[in-house]
Amino acid sequence: DRGHALDFLLEAAVKLGAVQSYGKILRGAADVIGREGVDVTVQDILTHAGVSRRTFYQSFKNTEQVLETLYALVLCIGRILLRQRLMNCQSKDELFHEISSSYGRFYEVGGMFMGQVAGESFRQRSSLNVIYREHVLLVSEWTRDILKEQLNAAVSEAQIRMFYISLTAIVQDFRLSSLSSDEDRAEAKAALKSFTDIYLSGLDQQH
């Protein structure tokens, strides 16, 4: 189970000058974490990445730093892809439904890695929770700006943050990944759409 978007990003990083072993370590870590969970050892990563222990420590201090780097990269991919889609939306309703459907697709292509780190990213005091909260702040801020500047729609940043966090909870509840069955994907898609409809109805009532 390999996240193609992650592969693309790591390949691009190498072309831009990153050491090739850096990408191999992250790719190997994504594979082993996707299969076994976040509690992996350096040796687990070395086995999947095909690099030496010395090479590993030239790039990373420990497995936690690998996990943090990998998670931040995956979220970065999501932000880039999402923003491109939102810039083409023609209405507030279309924008929120695009966010909703994009979240489902993102977890499907993110591989089993995203499913494994989901719980950790919600756990208070976790370093992944810090990265996740920063991600939500970023996407909420520029979503608010797109709504205001392109669509002349006023939605508070706090309301948008709640929407993103709720979507994350829904896709995590369904444990979406590239291995999800068609039935599970359809149920998750329906749940995301239903929640988005309710959310938009609430926004309209406020205005």
PDB file of C-alpha atoms in Angstrom:
ATOM      1  CA  ASP A   1       0.000   0.000   0.000  1.00  0.00           C
ATOM      2  CA  ARG A   2       1.861   3.068  -1.231  1.00  0.00           C
ATOM      3  CA  GLY A   3       0.674   6.652  -1.267  1.00  0.00           C
ATOM      4  CA  HIS A   4       1.304   7.858  -4.816  1.00  0.00           C
ATOM      5  CA  ALA A   5       1.114  11.535  -3.839  1.00  0.00           C
ATOM      6  CA  LEU A   6       3.840  10.982  -1.261  1.00  0.00           C
ATOM      7  CA  ASP A   7       5.995   9.184  -3.818  1.00  0.00           C
ATOM      8  CA  PHE A   8       5.601  12.154  -6.161  1.00  0.00           C
ATOM      9  CA  LEU A   9       6.641  14.648  -3.480  1.00  0.00           C
ATOM     10  CA  LEU A  10       9.692  12.659  -2.425  1.00  0.00           C
ATOM     11  CA  GLU A  11      10.808  12.221  -6.031  1.00  0.00           C
ATOM     12  CA  ALA A  12      10.417  15.963  -6.596  1.00  0.00           C
ATOM     13  CA  ALA A  13      12.472  16.694  -3.471  1.00  0.00           C
ATOM     14  CA  VAL A  14      15.323  14.557  -4.792  1.00  0.00           C
ATOM     15  CA  LYS A  15      15.219  16.383  -8.133  1.00  0.00           C
ATOM     16  CA  LEU A  16      15.449  19.681  -6.259  1.00  0.00           C
ATOM     17  CA  GLY A  17      18.580  18.564  -4.435  1.00  0.00           C
ATOM     18  CA  ALA A  18      17.518  16.492  -1.444  1.00  0.00           C
ATOM     19  CA  VAL A  19      19.714  13.500  -0.671  1.00  0.00           C
ATOM     20  CA  GLN A  20      18.146  10.403  -2.205  1.00  0.00           C
ATOM     21  CA  SER A  21      18.554   8.408   1.019  1.00  0.00           C
ATOM     22  CA  TYR A  22      16.358  11.008   2.776  1.00  0.00           C
ATOM     23  CA  GLY A  23      13.450  10.120   0.526  1.00  0.00           C
ATOM     24  CA  LYS A  24      14.138   6.397   0.885  1.00  0.00           C
ATOM     25  CA  ILE A  25      13.990   6.685   4.675  1.00  0.00           C
ATOM     26  CA  LEU A  26      10.666   8.531   4.576  1.00  0.00           C
ATOM     27  CA  ARG A  27       9.226   6.120   2.014  1.00  0.00           C
ATOM     28  CA  GLY A  28      10.352   3.142   4.082  1.00  0.00           C
ATOM     29  CA  ALA A  29       8.936   4.709   7.243  1.00  0.00           C
ATOM     30  CA  ALA A  30       5.579   5.304   5.549  1.00  0.00           C
ATOM     31  CA  ASP A  31       5.443   1.653   4.514  1.00  0.00           C
ATOM     32  CA  VAL A  32       6.308   0.164   7.902  1.00  0.00           C
ATOM     33  CA  ILE A  33       4.132   2.598   9.877  1.00  0.00           C
ATOM     34  CA  GLY A  34       1.255   1.904   7.506  1.00  0.00           C
ATOM     35  CA  ARG A  35       1.555  -1.809   8.254  1.00  0.00           C
ATOM     36  CA  GLU A  36       2.528  -1.844  11.919  1.00  0.00           C
ATOM     37  CA  GLY A  37       1.535   1.491  13.482  1.00  0.00           C
ATOM     38  CA  VAL A  38       3.502   4.389  14.925  1.00  0.00           C
ATOM     39  CA  ASP A  39       5.485   2.377  17.491  1.00  0.00           C
ATOM     40  CA  VAL A  40       8.291   1.357  15.145  1.00  0.00           C
ATOM     41  CA  THR A  41      12.031   1.103  15.733  1.00  0.00           C
ATOM     42  CA  VAL A  42      14.926   2.510  13.763  1.00  0.00           C
ATOM     43  CA  GLN A  43      15.701  -1.028  12.633  1.00  0.00           C
ATOM     44  CA  ASP A  44      12.149  -1.448  11.294  1.00  0.00           C
ATOM     45  CA  ILE A  45      12.630   1.655   9.151  1.00  0.00           C
ATOM     46  CA  LEU A  46      16.112   0.584   8.016  1.00  0.00           C
ATOM     47  CA  THR A  47      14.774  -2.784   6.889  1.00  0.00           C
ATOM     48  CA  HIS A  48      12.065  -1.199   4.734  1.00  0.00           C
ATOM     49  CA  ALA A  49      14.185   1.703   3.494  1.00  0.00           C
ATOM     50  CA  GLY A  50      17.273  -0.309   2.596  1.00  0.00           C
ATOM     51  CA  VAL A  51      19.743   2.163   4.117  1.00  0.00           C
ATOM     52  CA  SER A  52      22.401   1.861   6.807  1.00  0.00           C
ATOM     53  CA  ARG A  53      22.053   2.997  10.403  1.00  0.00           C
ATOM     54  CA  ARG A  54      24.756   5.603   9.801  1.00  0.00           C
ATOM     55  CA  THR A  55      22.840   7.007   6.838  1.00  0.00           C
ATOM     56  CA  PHE A  56      19.691   7.192   8.945  1.00  0.00           C
ATOM     57  CA  TYR A  57      21.334   9.221  11.705  1.00  0.00           C
ATOM     58  CA  GLN A  58      22.872  11.597   9.183  1.00  0.00           C
ATOM     59  CA  SER A  59      19.329  12.773   8.377  1.00  0.00           C
ATOM     60  CA  PHE A  60      17.267  12.109  11.514  1.00  0.00           C
ATOM     61  CA  LYS A  61      17.784  12.043  15.267  1.00  0.00           C
ATOM     62  CA  ASN A  62      15.195   9.369  16.011  1.00  0.00           C
ATOM     63  CA  THR A  63      11.994   7.712  14.797  1.00  0.00           C
ATOM     64  CA  GLU A  64       9.849  10.488  16.248  1.00  0.00           C
ATOM     65  CA  GLN A  65      11.525  13.039  13.994  1.00  0.00           C
ATOM     66  CA  VAL A  66      10.916  10.793  10.987  1.00  0.00           C
ATOM     67  CA  LEU A  67       7.237  10.490  11.907  1.00  0.00           C
ATOM     68  CA  GLU A  68       6.874  14.249  12.394  1.00  0.00           C
ATOM     69  CA  THR A  69       8.595  15.007   9.075  1.00  0.00           C
ATOM     70  CA  LEU A  70       6.520  12.472   7.191  1.00  0.00           C
ATOM     71  CA  TYR A  71       3.233  13.628   8.677  1.00  0.00           C
ATOM     72  CA  ALA A  72       4.032  17.276   7.930  1.00  0.00           C
ATOM     73  CA  LEU A  73       4.880  16.375   4.319  1.00  0.00           C
ATOM     74  CA  VAL A  74       1.630  14.466   3.813  1.00  0.00           C
ATOM     75  CA  LEU A  75      -0.399  17.377   5.183  1.00  0.00           C
ATOM     76  CA  CYS A  76       1.558  19.736   2.945  1.00  0.00           C
ATOM     77  CA  ILE A  77       0.532  17.661  -0.081  1.00  0.00           C
ATOM     78  CA  GLY A  78      -3.075  17.888   1.033  1.00  0.00           C
ATOM     79  CA  ARG A  79      -2.946  21.670   1.406  1.00  0.00           C
ATOM     80  CA  ILE A  80      -1.431  22.176  -2.045  1.00  0.00           C
ATOM     81  CA  LEU A  81      -3.981  19.970  -3.780  1.00  0.00           C
ATOM     82  CA  LEU A  82      -6.906  21.380  -1.824  1.00  0.00           C
ATOM     83  CA  ARG A  83      -6.069  25.013  -2.455  1.00  0.00           C
ATOM     84  CA  GLN A  84      -5.838  24.398  -6.190  1.00  0.00           C
ATOM     85  CA  ARG A  85      -9.341  22.944  -6.161  1.00  0.00           C
ATOM     86  CA  LEU A  86     -10.856  25.661  -3.978  1.00  0.00           C
ATOM     87  CA  MET A  87      -9.562  28.446  -6.214  1.00  0.00           C
ATOM     88  CA  ASN A  88     -11.894  27.171  -8.958  1.00  0.00           C
ATOM     89  CA  CYS A  89     -15.080  27.102  -6.864  1.00  0.00           C
ATOM     90  CA  GLN A  90     -17.915  29.400  -7.890  1.00  0.00           C
ATOM     91  CA  SER A  91     -20.013  29.466  -4.723  1.00  0.00           C
ATOM     92  CA  LYS A  92     -19.799  28.988  -0.970  1.00  0.00           C
ATOM     93  CA  ASP A  93     -21.735  25.705  -1.114  1.00  0.00           C
ATOM     94  CA  GLU A  94     -19.528  24.364  -3.896  1.00  0.00           C
ATOM     95  CA  LEU A  95     -16.412  25.279  -1.909  1.00  0.00           C
ATOM     96  CA  PHE A  96     -17.462  23.457   1.262  1.00  0.00           C
ATOM     97  CA  HIS A  97     -18.570  20.390  -0.678  1.00  0.00           C
ATOM     98  CA  GLU A  98     -15.232  20.414  -2.500  1.00  0.00           C
ATOM     99  CA  ILE A  99     -13.390  20.485   0.832  1.00  0.00           C
ATOM    100  CA  SER A 100     -15.515  17.593   2.053  1.00  0.00           C
ATOM    101  CA  SER A 101     -14.970  15.358  -0.972  1.00  0.00           C
ATOM    102  CA  SER A 102     -11.274  16.280  -1.172  1.00  0.00           C
ATOM    103  CA  TYR A 103     -10.730  15.163   2.421  1.00  0.00           C
ATOM    104  CA  GLY A 104     -12.121  11.746   1.597  1.00  0.00           C
ATOM    105  CA  ARG A 105      -9.942  11.403  -1.499  1.00  0.00           C
ATOM    106  CA  PHE A 106      -6.861  12.592   0.371  1.00  0.00           C
ATOM    107  CA  TYR A 107      -7.128   9.871   2.990  1.00  0.00           C
ATOM    108  CA  GLU A 108      -7.667   7.281   0.273  1.00  0.00           C
ATOM    109  CA  VAL A 109      -4.458   8.181  -1.596  1.00  0.00           C
ATOM    110  CA  GLY A 110      -2.443   8.875   1.563  1.00  0.00           C
ATOM    111  CA  GLY A 111      -1.993   5.169   2.081  1.00  0.00           C
ATOM    112  CA  MET A 112      -2.356   3.219   5.309  1.00  0.00           C
ATOM    113  CA  PHE A 113       0.072   5.682   6.896  1.00  0.00           C
ATOM    114  CA  MET A 114      -2.672   8.274   7.433  1.00  0.00           C
ATOM    115  CA  GLY A 115      -4.961   5.714   9.025  1.00  0.00           C
ATOM    116  CA  GLN A 116      -2.257   4.674  11.471  1.00  0.00           C
ATOM    117  CA  VAL A 117      -1.311   8.193  12.576  1.00  0.00           C
ATOM    118  CA  ALA A 118      -4.909   9.439  12.834  1.00  0.00           C
ATOM    119  CA  GLY A 119      -5.356   8.676  16.508  1.00  0.00           C
ATOM    120  CA  GLU A 120      -1.902   9.979  17.414  1.00  0.00           C
ATOM    121  CA  SER A 121      -2.573  13.304  15.703  1.00  0.00           C
ATOM    122  CA  PHE A 122      -5.634  13.842  17.906  1.00  0.00           C
ATOM    123  CA  ARG A 123      -3.863  12.924  21.140  1.00  0.00           C
ATOM    124  CA  GLN A 124      -3.067  15.907  23.347  1.00  0.00           C
ATOM    125  CA  ARG A 125       0.659  16.472  24.049  1.00  0.00           C
ATOM    126  CA  SER A 126       1.550  14.513  20.932  1.00  0.00           C
ATOM    127  CA  SER A 127       3.992  16.221  18.587  1.00  0.00           C
ATOM    128  CA  LEU A 128       1.707  15.212  15.718  1.00  0.00           C
ATOM    129  CA  ASN A 129      -1.173  17.043  17.392  1.00  0.00           C
ATOM    130  CA  VAL A 130       0.883  20.247  17.268  1.00  0.00           C
ATOM    131  CA  ILE A 131       1.515  19.728  13.537  1.00  0.00           C
ATOM    132  CA  TYR A 132      -2.157  18.931  12.944  1.00  0.00           C
ATOM    133  CA  ARG A 133      -3.355  22.067  14.760  1.00  0.00           C
ATOM    134  CA  GLU A 134      -0.955  24.224  12.762  1.00  0.00           C
ATOM    135  CA  HIS A 135      -2.283  22.612   9.579  1.00  0.00           C
ATOM    136  CA  VAL A 136      -5.895  23.380  10.540  1.00  0.00           C
ATOM    137  CA  LEU A 137      -5.016  26.991  11.318  1.00  0.00           C
ATOM    138  CA  LEU A 138      -3.342  27.401   7.925  1.00  0.00           C
ATOM    139  CA  VAL A 139      -6.133  25.889   5.833  1.00  0.00           C
ATOM    140  CA  SER A 140      -8.815  27.715   7.820  1.00  0.00           C
ATOM    141  CA  GLU A 141      -7.106  31.055   7.284  1.00  0.00           C
ATOM    142  CA  TRP A 142      -6.789  30.813   3.526  1.00  0.00           C
ATOM    143  CA  THR A 143     -10.205  29.169   3.154  1.00  0.00           C
ATOM    144  CA  ARG A 144     -11.669  32.221   4.916  1.00  0.00           C
ATOM    145  CA  ASP A 145      -9.741  34.492   2.538  1.00  0.00           C
ATOM    146  CA  ILE A 146     -10.957  32.631  -0.569  1.00  0.00           C
ATOM    147  CA  LEU A 147     -14.544  32.834   0.680  1.00  0.00           C
ATOM    148  CA  LYS A 148     -14.245  36.556   1.347  1.00  0.00           C
ATOM    149  CA  GLU A 149     -12.170  37.715  -1.620  1.00  0.00           C
ATOM    150  CA  GLN A 150     -13.434  35.425  -4.384  1.00  0.00           C
ATOM    151  CA  LEU A 151     -16.953  34.532  -3.328  1.00  0.00           C
ATOM    152  CA  ASN A 152     -17.945  37.531  -1.192  1.00  0.00           C
ATOM    153  CA  ALA A 153     -19.001  35.155   1.597  1.00  0.00           C
ATOM    154  CA  ALA A 154     -18.328  35.889   5.256  1.00  0.00           C
ATOM    155  CA  VAL A 155     -17.598  32.809   7.366  1.00  0.00           C
ATOM    156  CA  SER A 156     -15.547  33.104  10.530  1.00  0.00           C
ATOM    157  CA  GLU A 157     -12.225  31.330  10.849  1.00  0.00           C
ATOM    158  CA  ALA A 158     -13.495  29.555  13.979  1.00  0.00           C
ATOM    159  CA  GLN A 159     -16.460  28.114  12.043  1.00  0.00           C
ATOM    160  CA  ILE A 160     -14.143  26.939   9.286  1.00  0.00           C
ATOM    161  CA  ARG A 161     -11.778  25.306  11.780  1.00  0.00           C
ATOM    162  CA  MET A 162     -14.695  23.401  13.267  1.00  0.00           C
ATOM    163  CA  PHE A 163     -15.617  22.173   9.795  1.00  0.00           C
ATOM    164  CA  TYR A 164     -12.120  20.883   9.041  1.00  0.00           C
ATOM    165  CA  ILE A 165     -11.771  19.169  12.421  1.00  0.00           C
ATOM    166  CA  SER A 166     -15.165  17.508  12.001  1.00  0.00           C
ATOM    167  CA  LEU A 167     -14.239  16.219   8.548  1.00  0.00           C
ATOM    168  CA  THR A 168     -11.033  14.761   9.938  1.00  0.00           C
ATOM    169  CA  ALA A 169     -12.992  12.959  12.654  1.00  0.00           C
ATOM    170  CA  ILE A 170     -15.399  11.499  10.086  1.00  0.00           C
ATOM    171  CA  VAL A 171     -12.740  10.124   7.736  1.00  0.00           C
ATOM    172  CA  GLN A 172     -10.795   8.742  10.693  1.00  0.00           C
ATOM    173  CA  ASP A 173     -13.918   7.051  12.010  1.00  0.00           C
ATOM    174  CA  PHE A 174     -14.268   5.220   8.683  1.00  0.00           C
ATOM    175  CA  ARG A 175     -10.498   4.504   8.622  1.00  0.00           C
ATOM    176  CA  LEU A 176     -10.324   5.467   4.970  1.00  0.00           C
ATOM    177  CA  SER A 177      -7.273   4.315   3.043  1.00  0.00           C
ATOM    178  CA  SER A 178      -6.356   3.003  -0.402  1.00  0.00           C
ATOM    179  CA  LEU A 179      -7.367  -0.441   0.910  1.00  0.00           C
ATOM    180  CA  SER A 180     -10.906   0.613   1.867  1.00  0.00           C
ATOM    181  CA  SER A 181     -13.712  -1.339   0.219  1.00  0.00           C
ATOM    182  CA  ASP A 182     -16.070   0.334  -2.248  1.00  0.00           C
ATOM    183  CA  GLU A 183     -18.829  -0.023   0.334  1.00  0.00           C
ATOM    184  CA  ASP A 184     -16.810   1.735   3.039  1.00  0.00           C
ATOM    185  CA  ARG A 185     -15.840   4.526   0.651  1.00  0.00           C
ATOM    186  CA  ALA A 186     -19.460   5.022  -0.367  1.00  0.00           C
ATOM    187  CA  GLU A 187     -20.598   5.164   3.273  1.00  0.00           C
ATOM    188  CA  ALA A 188     -17.863   7.648   4.159  1.00  0.00           C
ATOM    189  CA  LYS A 189     -18.717   9.785   1.134  1.00  0.00           C
ATOM    190  CA  ALA A 190     -22.377   9.837   2.156  1.00  0.00           C
ATOM    191  CA  ALA A 191     -21.483  10.764   5.747  1.00  0.00           C
ATOM    192  CA  LEU A 192     -19.223  13.598   4.593  1.00  0.00           C
ATOM    193  CA  LYS A 193     -21.906  14.957   2.255  1.00  0.00           C
ATOM    194  CA  SER A 194     -24.614  14.720   4.927  1.00  0.00           C
ATOM    195  CA  PHE A 195     -22.470  16.551   7.471  1.00  0.00           C
ATOM    196  CA  THR A 196     -21.595  19.251   4.917  1.00  0.00           C
ATOM    197  CA  ASP A 197     -25.272  19.793   4.062  1.00  0.00           C
ATOM    198  CA  ILE A 198     -26.102  20.200   7.760  1.00  0.00           C
ATOM    199  CA  TYR A 199     -23.160  22.541   8.275  1.00  0.00           C
ATOM    200  CA  LEU A 200     -24.171  24.741   5.326  1.00  0.00           C
ATOM    201  CA  SER A 201     -27.766  24.827   6.538  1.00  0.00           C
ATOM    202  CA  GLY A 202     -26.523  26.101   9.883  1.00  0.00           C
ATOM    203  CA  LEU A 203     -24.452  28.806   8.210  1.00  0.00           C
ATOM    204  CA  ASP A 204     -27.451  29.959   6.171  1.00  0.00           C
ATOM    205  CA  GLN A 205     -29.627  30.193   9.276  1.00  0.00           C
ATOM    206  CA  GLN A 206     -27.027  32.398  10.941  1.00  0.00           C
ATOM    207  CA  HIS A 207     -27.214  34.806   8.040  1.00  0.00           C
TER     208      HIS A 207
END
